[in-house]
Amino acid sequence: MRLKTSLLKEPKHILYFLNLIKHKELVSCVGWTTADELYSCSDDHQIMKWNLLTSETTRVVKLPDDIYPIDLHWFPRSIAGKKQSHAESFVLTSSDGKFHLISKSGRVEKSVEAHCGAVLAGRWNYEGTALVTVGEDGQVKIWSKSGMLRSTLAQQGTPVYSVAWGPDSEKVLYTSGKHLIIKPLQPNAKVLQWKAHDGLILKTDWNSVNDLILSAGEDCKYKVWDSYGRLLYSSQPHEYPITSVAWAVDGELFAVGSFHTLRLCDKTGWSYALEKPNTGSIFNIAWSIDGTQLAGACGNGHVIFAHVVEQRWEWKNFEITLIKRRTMEVHNVINDAVDLLEFRDRVIKASLNYEHLVVSTSLQCYVFSTKNWNTPLIFDLKEGTVSLILQAERHFLLVDGGGLYLYSYEGRLISSPKFPGMRTDILNAQTVSLSNDILAVKDKADEKVIYIFEALSGKPLGDGKPLTHKTEIVEIALDQKGLTSERKIAFIDKNRDLYITSVKRFGKEQKIVKIGTMVQTLAWNDMSNILCGIQDTRLTVWYYPNTVYVDKDLLAKTLYEKDASEFSKNPQIVRFVGNQITIRRADGSLIHLNISPYPAILHEYVSSSKWEDAVRLCRFVKDQTMWACLAAMAVANKDMATAEIAYASIGEIDKVQYINSIKDLPSKESRMAHILLFSGNTQEAETLLLQTGLIYQAIQVNINLYNWDRALELAVKHKTHVDTVLAYRQKFLEDFGKKETNKRFLQYAEGLEVDWNKIKAKIEMEIAKERERAAASPAVRA
């Protein structure tokens, strides 16, 4: 990926003296109105409008000579898909201590005395309900939409050079000398402050999508921080101070500007490309709304434009490169065939997966099959600013400013899910996940909540209740294979713990279970339900994560682990396709790791109920991990014969004996209940026995588990085997030399003589009745 830059031969911002001598005045700030229209302000007091489609530059207005512009910021265009009436105006800060609300036509709607000394920066919040300004007087002030002072958020002795809103518009980030400060709007809330640079901090930016912070300063470095003030990346020192940094809207890229320097970087900090244009210092950088290009305000009177080109997408044997704004090159590495894909408008977003390439331009969406690059399916888009494309095997998701749209690969709109307070502008691949039947979206308003929708209808799944966790969730991912009823979602929370749970949100749902700690990044395999993640210093692959619901003790035996020290600090899993995991290191380089292909084959056999083939595969591979996976899969699918073989192969003799005892049970219901008990599902086992009328068996299960209160409760409720419960309780206490203290047991034991012969006879009668019932049940069905 790189930047293709363009500069005019002569700058447009020129100040003339006596109509003869011309002087190049520095451009102080730039801002985009649309993806093809830019406004720039300069010390020549002019506001210029640049139209990139027609290559025309026109003067909007000449400001009074005492107004030297410093910063501009356009009012938010839309919120939750609704266009704003104020979107045709911007705030301009100036050296005379004022900020000016100016319309698109150049009319100054209002000028407000804001600070003593220059107003160094001004920013609208994401909802457009408030404006923050900072100045040379060291004050941070919050203003209403109409320019009325609401509060002075901070006062300090040093100038504040840059300011940014937090993603929820509830916090403000600003500079203070060598420090960065995050101050919440609520009074008495905790302020976060840390030393960020060794020199004066000149610029900062905070992205609403990835929640990461950029800073740059006179120490000639740029740095990436998380919202807790932890350093994620620090650049090498440049030749000159860094004068500008800016995030792309989607948070995937950012740009850095310095003297004769423009750099394009990944969100993790490493550099894609370095350009050395003849610009002087670049004082301000603004990204276009669609994230395909940027503009820089230059010290020599120029405005530099740069387009992002040579983006790459890979999938199996295909490599696709964006060689021009409207042209893609497809390279098949197997036969070296090359295809060129031409588009009517510039490419904004693309995704390559599941044998399909989905490309969104400013007006249309193109869907290509990897089997035929000549005839794409094309349909028009409601809004041209697609910010995210996610693919599943059967369909894909487009996210734009207006909403979430699920399309089939034939171009048919399937559904458009919605939820309260939905903000699509802050969604990314870590907070949205798609499978063939489910769409999961993390709620930004309450980060402990995940909304789960049926893909085909767009309605909330099950009873409509979202999935709620005890702490904030950072990243989510749905598995891709299997039935909807068995669909699992894995997520990493703020503490970097990895959890897994069922998406089924009705009836008896599976609990949320922790399966990993210190997990930085995760990905599901595209063809089978195998999960990989990097936790602390090792790469871990969970060959069968569902083991945690079947036999938790077995989970550790179903893992593959590899030392991750070679991946350096903060590696990210890019994709997990087939048996290859692609990891990106902190320096941007890619590492490809191959794992064993056998677990995926085992998943395939089990999903097709080919148990004999599965056993043969494990015997061929002779790997304890495979046998452990097969044991868990067999129990999950109630195939106890295969489970017995698998457990025996890994030396779990006690479990083999228990499985054998299950086989000897007289009725199918009892066997099913004990299989549930084997997996730790006590409540489900008891419910099954009670529903089928096996009251004694339900009581005995609780006696065996020493759930004495529940056993007595069932016996009293169903008026049977109260003496049996009391007898086993009495024997239990005698074995441990204890006396009865439970009032309930003392009440029912009063005046009761325990007769073990009588109790044994009753138990034998219950077993005989169950056998008779089991023998009669096939005839009844017939």
PDB file of N, CA and C in Angstrom, residues 614-644:
ATOM      1  N   ALA A 614     -13.668 -41.737  11.626  1.00  0.00           N
ATOM      2  CA  ALA A 614     -13.010 -40.876  12.611  1.00  0.00           C
ATOM      3  C   ALA A 614     -12.050 -41.681  13.483  1.00  0.00           C
ATOM      4  N   VAL A 615     -12.491 -42.853  13.928  1.00  0.00           N
ATOM      5  CA  VAL A 615     -11.637 -43.730  14.746  1.00  0.00           C
ATOM      6  C   VAL A 615     -10.430 -44.195  13.943  1.00  0.00           C
ATOM      7  N   ARG A 616     -10.649 -44.559  12.672  1.00  0.00           N
ATOM      8  CA  ARG A 616      -9.537 -45.010  11.820  1.00  0.00           C
ATOM      9  C   ARG A 616      -8.510 -43.892  11.628  1.00  0.00           C
ATOM     10  N   LEU A 617      -9.008 -42.643  11.443  1.00  0.00           N
ATOM     11  CA  LEU A 617      -8.100 -41.507  11.280  1.00  0.00           C
ATOM     12  C   LEU A 617      -7.230 -41.323  12.524  1.00  0.00           C
ATOM     13  N   CYS A 618      -7.854 -41.405  13.709  1.00  0.00           N
ATOM     14  CA  CYS A 618      -7.096 -41.230  14.954  1.00  0.00           C
ATOM     15  C   CYS A 618      -6.062 -42.340  15.126  1.00  0.00           C
ATOM     16  N   ARG A 619      -6.429 -43.552  14.743  1.00  0.00           N
ATOM     17  CA  ARG A 619      -5.467 -44.666  14.851  1.00  0.00           C
ATOM     18  C   ARG A 619      -4.304 -44.474  13.885  1.00  0.00           C
ATOM     19  N   PHE A 620      -4.594 -43.864  12.733  1.00  0.00           N
ATOM     20  CA  PHE A 620      -3.541 -43.617  11.743  1.00  0.00           C
ATOM     21  C   PHE A 620      -2.593 -42.508  12.216  1.00  0.00           C
ATOM     22  N   VAL A 621      -3.187 -41.427  12.762  1.00  0.00           N
ATOM     23  CA  VAL A 621      -2.372 -40.269  13.162  1.00  0.00           C
ATOM     24  C   VAL A 621      -1.587 -40.551  14.445  1.00  0.00           C
ATOM     25  N   LYS A 622      -2.186 -41.330  15.354  1.00  0.00           N
ATOM     26  CA  LYS A 622      -1.548 -41.692  16.632  1.00  0.00           C
ATOM     27  C   LYS A 622      -1.146 -40.451  17.425  1.00  0.00           C
ATOM     28  N   ASP A 623      -2.130 -39.563  17.632  1.00  0.00           N
ATOM     29  CA  ASP A 623      -1.874 -38.324  18.361  1.00  0.00           C
ATOM     30  C   ASP A 623      -2.900 -38.205  19.485  1.00  0.00           C
ATOM     31  N   GLN A 624      -2.412 -37.959  20.710  1.00  0.00           N
ATOM     32  CA  GLN A 624      -3.302 -37.868  21.872  1.00  0.00           C
ATOM     33  C   GLN A 624      -4.312 -36.722  21.724  1.00  0.00           C
ATOM     34  N   THR A 625      -3.897 -35.622  21.078  1.00  0.00           N
ATOM     35  CA  THR A 625      -4.804 -34.477  20.880  1.00  0.00           C
ATOM     36  C   THR A 625      -6.009 -34.881  20.036  1.00  0.00           C
ATOM     37  N   MET A 626      -5.749 -35.672  18.993  1.00  0.00           N
ATOM     38  CA  MET A 626      -6.839 -36.135  18.115  1.00  0.00           C
ATOM     39  C   MET A 626      -7.813 -37.026  18.881  1.00  0.00           C
ATOM     40  N   TRP A 627      -7.256 -37.939  19.689  1.00  0.00           N
ATOM     41  CA  TRP A 627      -8.122 -38.839  20.466  1.00  0.00           C
ATOM     42  C   TRP A 627      -8.959 -38.030  21.466  1.00  0.00           C
ATOM     43  N   ALA A 628      -8.351 -37.025  22.091  1.00  0.00           N
ATOM     44  CA  ALA A 628      -9.080 -36.196  23.057  1.00  0.00           C
ATOM     45  C   ALA A 628     -10.222 -35.440  22.371  1.00  0.00           C
ATOM     46  N   CYS A 629      -9.939 -34.906  21.164  1.00  0.00           N
ATOM     47  CA  CYS A 629     -10.995 -34.224  20.390  1.00  0.00           C
ATOM     48  C   CYS A 629     -12.123 -35.198  20.055  1.00  0.00           C
ATOM     49  N   LEU A 630     -11.750 -36.395  19.620  1.00  0.00           N
ATOM     50  CA  LEU A 630     -12.765 -37.382  19.248  1.00  0.00           C
ATOM     51  C   LEU A 630     -13.611 -37.773  20.455  1.00  0.00           C
ATOM     52  N   ALA A 631     -12.982 -37.912  21.626  1.00  0.00           N
ATOM     53  CA  ALA A 631     -13.726 -38.262  22.842  1.00  0.00           C
ATOM     54  C   ALA A 631     -14.787 -37.205  23.135  1.00  0.00           C
ATOM     55  N   ALA A 632     -14.381 -35.936  23.087  1.00  0.00           N
ATOM     56  CA  ALA A 632     -15.322 -34.844  23.369  1.00  0.00           C
ATOM     57  C   ALA A 632     -16.420 -34.778  22.313  1.00  0.00           C
ATOM     58  N   MET A 633     -16.042 -34.951  21.031  1.00  0.00           N
ATOM     59  CA  MET A 633     -17.032 -34.916  19.949  1.00  0.00           C
ATOM     60  C   MET A 633     -18.049 -36.048  20.086  1.00  0.00           C
ATOM     61  N   ALA A 634     -17.569 -37.219  20.478  1.00  0.00           N
ATOM     62  CA  ALA A 634     -18.461 -38.380  20.612  1.00  0.00           C
ATOM     63  C   ALA A 634     -19.458 -38.175  21.740  1.00  0.00           C
ATOM     64  N   VAL A 635     -18.991 -37.645  22.870  1.00  0.00           N
ATOM     65  CA  VAL A 635     -19.902 -37.391  23.996  1.00  0.00           C
ATOM     66  C   VAL A 635     -20.918 -36.316  23.604  1.00  0.00           C
ATOM     67  N   ALA A 636     -20.450 -35.273  22.915  1.00  0.00           N
ATOM     68  CA  ALA A 636     -21.349 -34.198  22.487  1.00  0.00           C
ATOM     69  C   ALA A 636     -22.441 -34.717  21.569  1.00  0.00           C
ATOM     70  N   ASN A 637     -22.102 -35.732  20.762  1.00  0.00           N
ATOM     71  CA  ASN A 637     -23.072 -36.306  19.820  1.00  0.00           C
ATOM     72  C   ASN A 637     -23.720 -37.589  20.341  1.00  0.00           C
ATOM     73  N   LYS A 638     -23.522 -37.881  21.652  1.00  0.00           N
ATOM     74  CA  LYS A 638     -24.147 -39.026  22.338  1.00  0.00           C
ATOM     75  C   LYS A 638     -23.759 -40.380  21.734  1.00  0.00           C
ATOM     76  N   ASP A 639     -22.577 -40.448  21.106  1.00  0.00           N
ATOM     77  CA  ASP A 639     -22.090 -41.731  20.592  1.00  0.00           C
ATOM     78  C   ASP A 639     -21.103 -42.304  21.609  1.00  0.00           C
ATOM     79  N   MET A 640     -21.633 -43.038  22.590  1.00  0.00           N
ATOM     80  CA  MET A 640     -20.811 -43.474  23.713  1.00  0.00           C
ATOM     81  C   MET A 640     -19.873 -44.618  23.346  1.00  0.00           C
ATOM     82  N   ALA A 641     -20.187 -45.361  22.296  1.00  0.00           N
ATOM     83  CA  ALA A 641     -19.288 -46.451  21.878  1.00  0.00           C
ATOM     84  C   ALA A 641     -17.957 -45.861  21.384  1.00  0.00           C
ATOM     85  N   THR A 642     -18.054 -44.813  20.563  1.00  0.00           N
ATOM     86  CA  THR A 642     -16.836 -44.143  20.081  1.00  0.00           C
ATOM     87  C   THR A 642     -16.139 -43.433  21.228  1.00  0.00           C
ATOM     88  N   ALA A 643     -16.908 -42.832  22.131  1.00  0.00           N
ATOM     89  CA  ALA A 643     -16.332 -42.135  23.281  1.00  0.00           C
ATOM     90  C   ALA A 643     -15.510 -43.104  24.131  1.00  0.00           C
ATOM     91  N   GLU A 644     -16.019 -44.313  24.307  1.00  0.00           N
ATOM     92  CA  GLU A 644     -15.311 -45.325  25.110  1.00  0.00           C
ATOM     93  C   GLU A 644     -13.944 -45.652  24.495  1.00  0.00           C
TER      94      GLU A 644
END
